[in-house]
Short mmCIF file of C-alpha atoms in Angstrom, two decimals:
data_model
loop_
_atom_site.label_atom_id
_atom_site.label_comp_id
_atom_site.label_asym_id
_atom_site.label_seq_id
_atom_site.Cartn_x
_atom_site.Cartn_y
_atom_site.Cartn_z
CA MET A 1 0.00 0.02 0.01
CA LYS A 2 1.44 3.36 -1.03
CA SER A 3 1.68 5.95 1.65
CA VAL A 4 -0.17 9.23 0.86
CA SER A 5 0.21 12.71 2.38
CA VAL A 6 -2.94 14.74 1.96
CA ILE A 7 -2.11 18.44 1.74
CA ILE A 8 -4.82 21.09 2.29
CA PRO A 9 -3.86 24.73 1.68
CA ASN A 10 -5.92 27.21 3.79
CA PHE A 11 -6.49 30.95 3.94
CA ASN A 12 -9.24 32.13 6.29
CA GLY A 13 -11.23 28.96 5.60
CA ARG A 14 -12.21 27.88 9.05
CA GLN A 15 -15.88 27.56 8.15
CA HIS A 16 -15.02 24.94 5.52
CA LEU A 17 -12.40 22.91 7.34
CA GLY A 18 -14.77 20.76 9.35
CA ALA A 19 -16.42 19.18 6.27
CA CYS A 20 -13.13 18.89 4.40
CA LEU A 21 -11.23 17.23 7.21
CA ASN A 22 -14.11 14.92 8.21
CA SER A 23 -14.16 13.63 4.63
CA ILE A 24 -10.49 12.71 4.88
CA GLN A 25 -11.05 10.91 8.15
CA GLN A 26 -13.74 8.83 6.45
CA GLN A 27 -11.45 7.59 3.60
CA GLN A 28 -11.50 3.88 2.89
CA TYR A 29 -7.72 4.10 2.12
CA ARG A 30 -6.03 4.41 5.50
CA SER A 31 -2.30 4.79 4.81
CA HIS A 32 -2.06 8.57 4.81
CA GLU A 33 -1.11 11.63 6.82
CA VAL A 34 -2.92 15.00 6.63
CA ILE A 35 -1.13 18.27 6.55
CA LEU A 36 -2.92 21.68 6.73
CA PHE A 37 -0.78 24.55 5.47
CA ASP A 38 -2.13 27.85 6.66
CA ASN A 39 -1.41 31.01 4.59
CA GLY A 40 -1.44 33.55 7.47
CA SER A 41 -5.13 33.20 8.27
CA GLN A 42 -6.72 35.66 10.74
CA ASP A 43 -9.83 33.51 11.54
CA GLN A 44 -8.43 31.08 14.11
CA SER A 45 -8.20 28.28 11.53
CA ILE A 46 -5.16 26.76 13.19
CA SER A 47 -6.60 26.65 16.68
CA PHE A 48 -9.83 25.16 15.32
CA VAL A 49 -7.94 22.30 13.57
CA GLN A 50 -5.69 21.67 16.57
CA GLN A 51 -8.71 21.38 18.90
CA LYS A 52 -11.05 19.42 16.60
CA PHE A 53 -8.58 17.37 14.49
CA PRO A 54 -5.47 16.81 16.61
CA SER A 55 -4.08 14.17 14.27
CA VAL A 56 -3.74 16.76 11.51
CA ARG A 57 -0.31 18.23 11.16
CA THR A 58 -0.45 22.07 10.86
CA ILE A 59 2.18 24.33 9.27
CA SER A 60 1.78 28.11 9.42
CA ALA A 61 3.16 30.84 7.25
CA ALA A 62 3.32 34.44 8.40
CA THR A 63 1.96 35.78 5.11
CA ASN A 64 -0.13 34.43 2.22
CA LEU A 65 2.20 32.49 -0.05
CA GLY A 66 -0.59 31.64 -2.53
CA PHE A 67 -1.74 28.20 -3.48
CA ALA A 68 1.53 27.30 -5.24
CA GLY A 69 3.73 28.42 -2.35
CA ALA A 70 1.61 26.59 0.28
CA ILE A 71 1.62 23.30 -1.63
CA ASN A 72 5.35 23.50 -2.32
CA ARG A 73 6.28 24.15 1.31
CA ALA A 74 4.03 21.31 2.58
CA ALA A 75 5.26 18.88 -0.04
CA HIS A 76 8.87 19.20 1.16
CA SER A 77 7.80 18.21 4.69
CA ALA A 78 5.45 15.45 3.68
CA THR A 79 6.36 11.87 4.53
CA GLY A 80 4.24 10.01 2.02
CA GLU A 81 5.34 8.49 -1.23
CA TRP A 82 2.43 10.18 -2.89
CA LEU A 83 1.03 13.69 -2.44
CA ALA A 84 -2.74 14.39 -2.57
CA PHE A 85 -3.86 18.01 -2.87
CA LEU A 86 -7.33 19.02 -1.69
CA ASN A 87 -8.77 22.54 -1.49
CA ASN A 88 -10.16 23.59 1.82
CA ASP A 89 -13.60 24.24 0.33
CA MET A 90 -13.90 20.63 -0.90
CA LYS A 91 -14.88 17.34 0.58
CA ALA A 92 -13.73 13.97 -0.72
CA ALA A 93 -15.90 10.97 -1.49
CA PRO A 94 -14.96 8.01 0.76
CA GLY A 95 -13.17 6.24 -2.15
CA TRP A 96 -11.30 9.41 -3.31
CA ILE A 97 -7.82 8.16 -2.39
CA GLU A 98 -8.49 4.45 -3.04
CA ALA A 99 -9.73 5.10 -6.65
CA ALA A 100 -6.67 7.13 -7.51
CA MET A 101 -4.09 4.73 -5.87
CA ALA A 102 -5.53 1.91 -7.95
CA HIS A 103 -3.45 3.50 -10.80
CA ALA A 104 -0.39 4.32 -8.77
CA ASP A 105 1.83 1.60 -10.36
CA ARG A 106 1.10 2.80 -13.88
CA HIS A 107 0.57 6.52 -13.82
CA PRO A 108 2.58 9.05 -11.78
CA CYS A 109 -0.13 11.74 -11.65
CA ILE A 110 -3.90 11.20 -11.27
CA ALA A 111 -6.54 13.92 -11.64
CA SER A 112 -9.83 13.67 -9.74
CA ARG A 113 -13.25 14.38 -10.96
CA ILE A 114 -14.84 17.38 -9.20
CA LEU A 115 -18.62 17.90 -8.72
CA ASN A 116 -20.48 20.71 -7.03
CA TRP A 117 -21.28 20.41 -3.40
CA SER A 118 -24.59 18.61 -3.92
CA GLY A 119 -23.02 16.30 -6.53
CA ASP A 120 -25.62 16.88 -9.32
CA LYS A 121 -23.42 19.19 -11.47
CA VAL A 122 -19.88 18.87 -12.90
CA ASP A 123 -17.11 21.30 -11.84
CA PHE A 124 -14.14 19.44 -13.50
CA ASP A 125 -14.41 16.58 -15.97
CA GLY A 126 -10.98 17.17 -17.50
CA GLY A 127 -9.41 20.27 -18.94
CA SER A 128 -8.87 21.98 -22.23
CA LEU A 129 -6.32 24.60 -23.21
CA GLN A 130 -6.74 27.42 -25.71
CA TYR A 131 -3.58 28.02 -27.81
CA LEU A 132 -2.93 31.45 -26.12
CA GLY A 133 -2.74 29.68 -22.74
CA PHE A 134 -6.29 30.12 -21.39
CA ALA A 135 -7.44 26.96 -19.70
CA ASP A 136 -11.01 25.73 -19.22
CA GLN A 137 -12.70 23.03 -17.17
CA VAL A 138 -14.61 20.48 -19.21
CA GLY A 139 -18.21 19.93 -18.40
CA VAL A 140 -18.73 22.80 -15.92
CA GLY A 141 -22.36 23.15 -14.96
CA GLU A 142 -23.46 20.00 -16.84
CA SER A 143 -25.28 17.11 -15.17
CA SER A 144 -23.01 14.78 -13.22
CA ARG A 145 -24.66 11.98 -15.17
CA ARG A 146 -22.73 12.95 -18.29
CA ASP A 147 -20.35 10.30 -19.65
CA SER A 148 -17.05 10.52 -17.79
CA ALA A 149 -14.33 7.91 -18.39
CA ALA A 150 -10.77 7.40 -17.28
CA ALA A 151 -8.40 8.87 -19.92
CA PRO A 152 -5.18 10.87 -20.36
CA ILE A 153 -5.57 14.69 -19.84
CA LEU A 154 -3.14 17.54 -20.30
CA PHE A 155 -3.40 18.86 -16.74
CA PRO A 156 -5.09 18.02 -13.46
CA CYS A 157 -7.10 20.46 -11.35
CA GLY A 158 -4.77 21.35 -8.51
CA GLY A 159 -7.77 21.42 -6.11
CA ALA A 160 -8.08 17.61 -6.16
CA MET A 161 -5.19 15.60 -7.52
CA PHE A 162 -2.46 13.07 -6.78
CA ILE A 163 1.22 13.01 -7.79
CA ARG A 164 4.29 11.02 -6.76
CA LYS A 165 6.26 13.13 -4.30
CA ASP A 166 9.57 12.42 -5.99
CA LEU A 167 8.20 13.49 -9.42
CA PHE A 168 6.57 16.67 -7.97
CA LEU A 169 9.84 17.79 -6.32
CA GLU A 170 12.05 16.77 -9.27
CA SER A 171 9.85 18.73 -11.69
CA GLY A 172 10.15 21.85 -9.48
CA GLY A 173 6.62 21.63 -8.04
CA PHE A 174 4.19 24.51 -8.78
CA ASP A 175 5.71 27.78 -10.09
CA GLU A 176 5.32 30.15 -7.17
CA ASP A 177 5.44 33.17 -9.45
CA TYR A 178 1.90 32.24 -10.45
CA PHE A 179 0.65 32.67 -6.89
CA ALA A 180 -2.66 31.08 -7.99
CA VAL A 181 -4.51 30.30 -11.20
CA TYR A 182 -3.11 28.04 -14.00
CA GLU A 183 -0.18 26.75 -11.87
CA ASP A 184 -1.74 23.35 -12.31
CA VAL A 185 -1.90 23.84 -16.15
CA ASP A 186 1.76 24.72 -16.17
CA LEU A 187 2.70 21.71 -14.05
CA GLY A 188 0.64 19.30 -16.25
CA TRP A 189 2.27 20.58 -19.45
CA ARG A 190 5.73 20.26 -17.93
CA LEU A 191 5.03 16.73 -16.88
CA TRP A 192 4.11 15.73 -20.39
CA ILE A 193 7.17 17.50 -21.79
CA GLU A 194 9.41 15.60 -19.32
CA GLY A 195 8.01 12.20 -20.34
CA SER A 196 5.38 11.56 -17.66
CA ASP A 197 1.61 11.25 -18.08
CA ILE A 198 -1.56 12.28 -16.29
CA LEU A 199 -4.59 10.13 -15.93
CA PHE A 200 -8.13 11.46 -15.23
CA GLU A 201 -9.97 9.05 -13.01
CA PRO A 202 -13.63 9.97 -12.48
CA ALA A 203 -14.06 7.34 -9.70
CA SER A 204 -11.78 9.49 -7.58
CA THR A 205 -14.37 12.13 -6.76
CA ALA A 206 -14.34 15.35 -4.70
CA TYR A 207 -17.10 17.92 -4.14
CA HIS A 208 -16.53 21.70 -4.39
CA ARG A 209 -18.30 24.61 -2.75
CA GLY A 210 -16.95 26.80 -5.55
CA HIS A 211 -13.83 29.01 -5.57
CA VAL A 212 -14.46 30.37 -2.13
CA THR A 213 -10.95 31.74 -1.58
CA LEU A 214 -10.62 33.32 -5.11
CA ASP A 215 -14.17 34.74 -4.94
CA SER A 216 -13.26 36.64 -1.80
CA ARG A 217 -11.10 38.95 -3.94
CA PRO A 218 -12.27 41.53 -6.56
CA GLU A 219 -12.89 40.25 -10.06
CA GLU A 220 -10.11 42.27 -11.63
CA LYS A 221 -7.53 40.66 -9.35
CA LYS A 222 -8.57 37.14 -10.46
CA ARG A 223 -8.66 38.14 -14.15
CA TYR A 224 -5.22 39.75 -13.93
CA LEU A 225 -3.74 36.43 -12.69
CA MET A 226 -5.52 34.64 -15.51
CA HIS A 227 -4.17 37.00 -18.20
CA ARG A 228 -0.62 37.09 -16.84
CA ASN A 229 -0.31 33.42 -16.01
CA ALA A 230 -1.58 32.36 -19.44
CA LEU A 231 1.35 34.29 -20.88
CA PHE A 232 3.77 32.74 -18.38
CA THR A 233 2.58 29.25 -19.39
CA ILE A 234 2.98 29.56 -23.15
CA ILE A 235 6.29 31.43 -22.91
CA LYS A 236 7.81 28.69 -20.78
CA ASN A 237 6.42 25.57 -22.28
CA TYR A 238 5.85 25.70 -26.03
CA ASP A 239 8.65 24.11 -28.09
CA GLU A 240 10.75 26.48 -30.23
CA ASP A 241 8.63 26.41 -33.34
CA ALA A 242 5.39 27.11 -31.55
CA PHE A 243 7.08 29.65 -29.26
CA ARG A 244 8.26 31.76 -32.22
CA LYS A 245 4.81 31.69 -33.84
CA ILE A 246 2.47 32.02 -30.93
CA VAL A 247 4.11 34.15 -28.25
CA PRO A 248 4.37 37.34 -30.36
CA LEU A 249 0.80 36.89 -31.50
CA ALA A 250 -0.27 36.54 -27.88
CA PHE A 251 1.22 39.96 -27.12
CA PHE A 252 -0.47 41.50 -30.13
CA GLN A 253 -3.85 39.98 -29.27
CA ALA A 254 -3.60 41.05 -25.59
CA ILE A 255 -3.16 44.68 -26.71
CA ARG A 256 -6.04 44.43 -29.15
CA ARG A 257 -8.32 43.03 -26.40
CA ALA A 258 -7.28 45.84 -24.08
CA VAL A 259 -8.32 48.47 -26.63
CA ARG A 260 -11.67 46.76 -27.23
CA PHE A 261 -12.50 46.08 -23.64
CA ALA A 262 -11.78 49.66 -22.80
CA GLY A 263 -14.47 50.78 -25.29
CA ILE A 264 -11.89 53.17 -26.78
CA ASP A 265 -12.95 55.20 -29.81
CA LYS A 266 -9.64 55.14 -31.61
CA THR A 267 -10.63 58.12 -33.70
CA ALA A 268 -10.07 60.19 -30.57
CA PHE A 269 -6.39 59.79 -31.21
CA TYR A 270 -6.48 60.51 -34.95
CA PHE A 271 -5.12 63.92 -35.97
CA TRP A 272 -7.68 64.22 -38.68
CA GLU A 273 -10.73 63.45 -36.50
CA GLU A 274 -12.68 65.54 -33.94
CA PRO A 275 -14.68 63.02 -31.95
CA PRO A 276 -16.66 64.14 -28.83
CA PRO A 277 -15.44 63.39 -25.33
CA PRO A 278 -16.56 60.03 -23.92
CA GLN A 279 -19.92 60.03 -22.32
CA ASP A 280 -20.33 56.55 -20.90
CA ALA A 281 -19.25 56.59 -17.22
CA ALA A 282 -20.83 53.11 -16.80
CA ALA A 283 -17.97 51.61 -18.77
CA TRP A 284 -15.61 51.78 -15.72
CA TRP A 285 -15.66 47.99 -15.17
CA MET A 286 -14.74 47.39 -18.78
CA TRP A 287 -11.88 49.85 -18.39
CA LYS A 288 -10.51 47.82 -15.47
CA ASP A 289 -10.75 44.61 -17.45
CA ALA A 290 -8.93 46.29 -20.33
CA ILE A 291 -6.08 47.48 -18.10
CA ASN A 292 -5.70 43.92 -16.78
CA HIS A 293 -4.35 42.93 -20.14
CA LEU A 294 -1.81 45.72 -20.10
CA VAL A 295 -0.72 45.20 -16.46
CA ALA A 296 -0.25 41.47 -17.27
CA LEU A 297 1.88 42.36 -20.31
CA ASP A 298 3.98 44.75 -18.24
CA ASP A 299 4.58 42.09 -15.64
CA VAL A 300 5.69 39.64 -18.31
CA ILE A 301 8.08 42.16 -19.79
CA GLU A 302 9.62 42.92 -16.33
CA ARG A 303 10.16 39.25 -15.72
CA TRP A 304 11.34 38.33 -19.18
CA PRO A 305 14.89 37.34 -18.14
CA GLN A 306 13.48 35.08 -15.41
CA LEU A 307 10.98 33.55 -17.78
CA MET A 308 13.67 32.80 -20.29
CA ALA A 309 15.75 31.07 -17.64
CA LYS A 310 12.77 29.00 -16.69
CA ARG A 311 12.09 28.22 -20.29
CA GLN A 312 15.60 27.09 -20.89
CA ALA A 313 15.45 24.71 -17.89
CA ILE A 314 12.14 23.20 -19.09
CA GLN A 315 13.30 22.74 -22.63
CA GLN A 316 16.51 21.11 -21.47
CA ARG A 317 14.36 18.45 -19.77
CA ARG A 318 12.20 17.91 -22.82
CA LYS A 319 11.62 14.25 -23.74
CA ARG A 320 8.58 14.80 -25.90
CA ALA A 321 7.73 17.15 -28.69
CA ASP A 322 4.51 19.14 -28.20
CA SER A 323 3.05 17.43 -31.30
CA GLU A 324 2.92 14.17 -29.32
CA PHE A 325 0.28 15.51 -26.97
CA THR A 326 -1.38 18.56 -28.53
CA ALA A 327 -4.52 16.44 -28.99
CA LEU A 328 -4.90 16.81 -25.21
CA PHE A 329 -5.44 20.55 -25.63
CA ARG A 330 -8.90 19.43 -26.78
CA ASP A 331 -10.06 22.91 -27.94
CA PRO A 332 -7.02 25.01 -28.84
CA PHE A 333 -9.06 27.48 -30.91
CA ARG A 334 -11.81 28.05 -28.40
CA ARG A 335 -13.24 31.58 -28.67
CA ILE A 336 -12.08 33.77 -25.76
CA PHE A 337 -13.43 37.06 -26.96
CA LYS A 338 -16.56 37.25 -29.12
CA ASP A 339 -15.70 40.22 -31.43
CA TYR A 340 -15.87 39.51 -35.10
CA ASP A 341 -13.36 42.21 -36.07
CA TYR A 342 -10.88 40.92 -33.49
CA GLU A 343 -11.44 37.30 -34.56
CA ALA A 344 -11.18 37.93 -38.29
CA CYS A 345 -7.86 39.74 -37.86
CA GLU A 346 -6.60 36.95 -35.51
CA ALA A 347 -7.56 34.40 -38.16
CA GLU A 348 -5.39 36.20 -40.79
CA TRP A 349 -2.41 36.05 -38.41
CA VAL A 350 -3.11 32.41 -37.41
CA ARG A 351 -3.27 31.33 -41.01
CA ALA A 352 -0.15 33.34 -42.08
CA LEU A 353 1.91 31.93 -39.24
CA GLY A 354 0.89 28.36 -39.85
CA ILE A 355 -0.53 27.94 -36.40
CA PRO A 356 -3.33 25.42 -37.46
CA GLU A 357 -0.54 22.99 -38.53
CA LEU A 358 0.49 22.85 -34.88
CA PHE A 359 -3.00 21.56 -33.92
CA PRO A 360 -4.07 19.43 -36.94
CA GLN A 361 -6.99 17.91 -35.10
CA ASN A 362 -8.77 21.23 -34.83
CA ILE A 363 -10.08 24.03 -37.10
CA PRO A 364 -10.12 27.67 -35.96
CA PHE A 365 -13.66 28.85 -35.56
CA ALA A 366 -13.01 31.91 -37.78
CA PHE A 367 -12.26 29.48 -40.70
CA THR A 368 -15.70 27.89 -40.55
CA GLU A 369 -19.03 28.60 -42.23
CA ALA A 370 -20.58 29.04 -38.80
CA PHE A 371 -18.37 32.03 -38.15
CA ASP A 372 -19.33 33.68 -41.43
CA LYS A 373 -23.02 33.06 -40.60
CA GLU A 374 -22.76 34.47 -37.11
CA GLN A 375 -20.83 37.47 -38.43
CA LYS A 376 -23.60 38.29 -40.93
CA LEU A 377 -26.26 37.95 -38.28
CA GLU A 378 -24.29 40.31 -36.02
CA ILE A 379 -23.91 42.84 -38.81
CA GLU A 380 -27.71 42.73 -39.39
CA ARG A 381 -28.34 43.25 -35.68
CA LEU A 382 -26.01 46.21 -35.56
CA ARG A 383 -27.64 47.76 -38.56
CA ARG A 384 -31.05 47.45 -36.92
CA GLU A 385 -29.63 49.02 -33.72
CA LEU A 386 -28.07 51.87 -35.73
CA ALA A 387 -31.31 52.51 -37.62
CA LEU A 388 -33.20 52.59 -34.30
CA LEU A 389 -30.74 55.04 -32.79
CA LYS A 390 -30.99 57.26 -35.84
CA SER A 391 -34.76 57.29 -35.67
CA ARG A 392 -34.79 58.06 -31.91
CA LEU A 393 -32.12 60.77 -32.06
CA GLN A 394 -33.21 62.45 -35.32
CA GLY A 395 -34.25 66.00 -34.74
CA SER A 396 -33.50 65.92 -30.95
CA ALA A 397 -30.80 67.61 -28.95
CA ALA A 398 -29.40 64.21 -28.09
CA ALA A 399 -28.53 63.72 -31.74
CA THR A 400 -25.49 65.97 -31.30
CA ALA A 401 -24.64 64.63 -27.85
CA LYS A 402 -23.71 61.07 -28.76
CA PRO A 403 -22.42 60.83 -32.31
CA GLY A 404 -19.56 58.67 -31.15
CA ARG A 405 -21.92 55.79 -30.41
CA MET A 406 -23.37 55.90 -33.87
CA ARG A 407 -19.91 56.24 -35.45
CA ARG A 408 -18.66 53.17 -33.60
CA LEU A 409 -21.65 51.11 -34.65
CA ALA A 410 -21.23 52.23 -38.28
CA LYS A 411 -17.55 51.22 -38.21
CA ARG A 412 -18.38 47.75 -36.86
CA LEU A 413 -20.56 47.09 -39.95
CA THR A 414 -17.35 46.72 -42.00
CA PRO A 415 -15.70 43.41 -40.89
CA GLY A 416 -11.90 43.14 -40.80
CA ARG A 417 -11.24 46.88 -40.33
#
């Protein structure tokens, strides 16, 4: 029987720890220790665990090291041959460990299936990766009765997974520069590069309350980590051919998304135009989301030397070409921003750079008849909206107050501009 160390990272999660730790105590697989790593909580989490679950080993950090830092520190002190990671807002089914360890002799990393708290909806049935580094969880919100079979996947969900301790430490563990978000994607990709594999085992099931720690922070903070860490991941892990084609395009597209999310009327910067000042104060949230892209890019530029050093170390350990497992990306051309002008321009770059050849199992959506059909429908909708605005504003004082809105609508009727 393999020894397993269950590691639970915690930050102000006292209200969730009872259910989480009780579920570990009820495991059918008994050869394990439990470690709670606390990221500087202020809610008496440690004293609660020490009083209610004295067999749990607790480790405390003075400050919040993030998910990656907490797991790495706990992993070094773990005594088990295998490490099991479980978020503090999850509970494990009684056979969670046993189902995973049934594969321990053949697979060095096992990903669990994750359902919602009541068990009727899916939270993680495998993962997919968009070619610019944006990950997604397969099956989210679908019925838990959907087909779910054991199969290789590109990356596990760090909230409920198993990995051999020696492999985790040799691979460098989670990249602590991520803090949180996509560190599991990065780890999974690195494992495949280095010659290991990852098995998704739906019989190893955990139940999730739903991103309790992340949701305690403002939306722009989470989205910043997503944008930045997606760039980190593709910069470090793509092989040389894909790196040269995709990373520059990722920079270009981040800038284009920033401009569009900000709702910027670019004519405001043109010497030959005289647009009115912006009137839409309600677009503040869009502005913050736009700036996220730029802040993420700036962080990547600042850390470029360190990223290149990490990239070099990963590529030196490479035993597989990306082409051997790109099928596990599942949906590399998934739409991340529904804007037909943005997507049409991206498609031109994707085609010119030969990026579809890197993912021969998939066709970019912008190359399909469905894209052309949706684009035409969107144009017709915008035309109707423009005509309605004209009819409402014609002859009124407001007609001179918001010409920028009408100009932007009219410009969007010309695809590819």
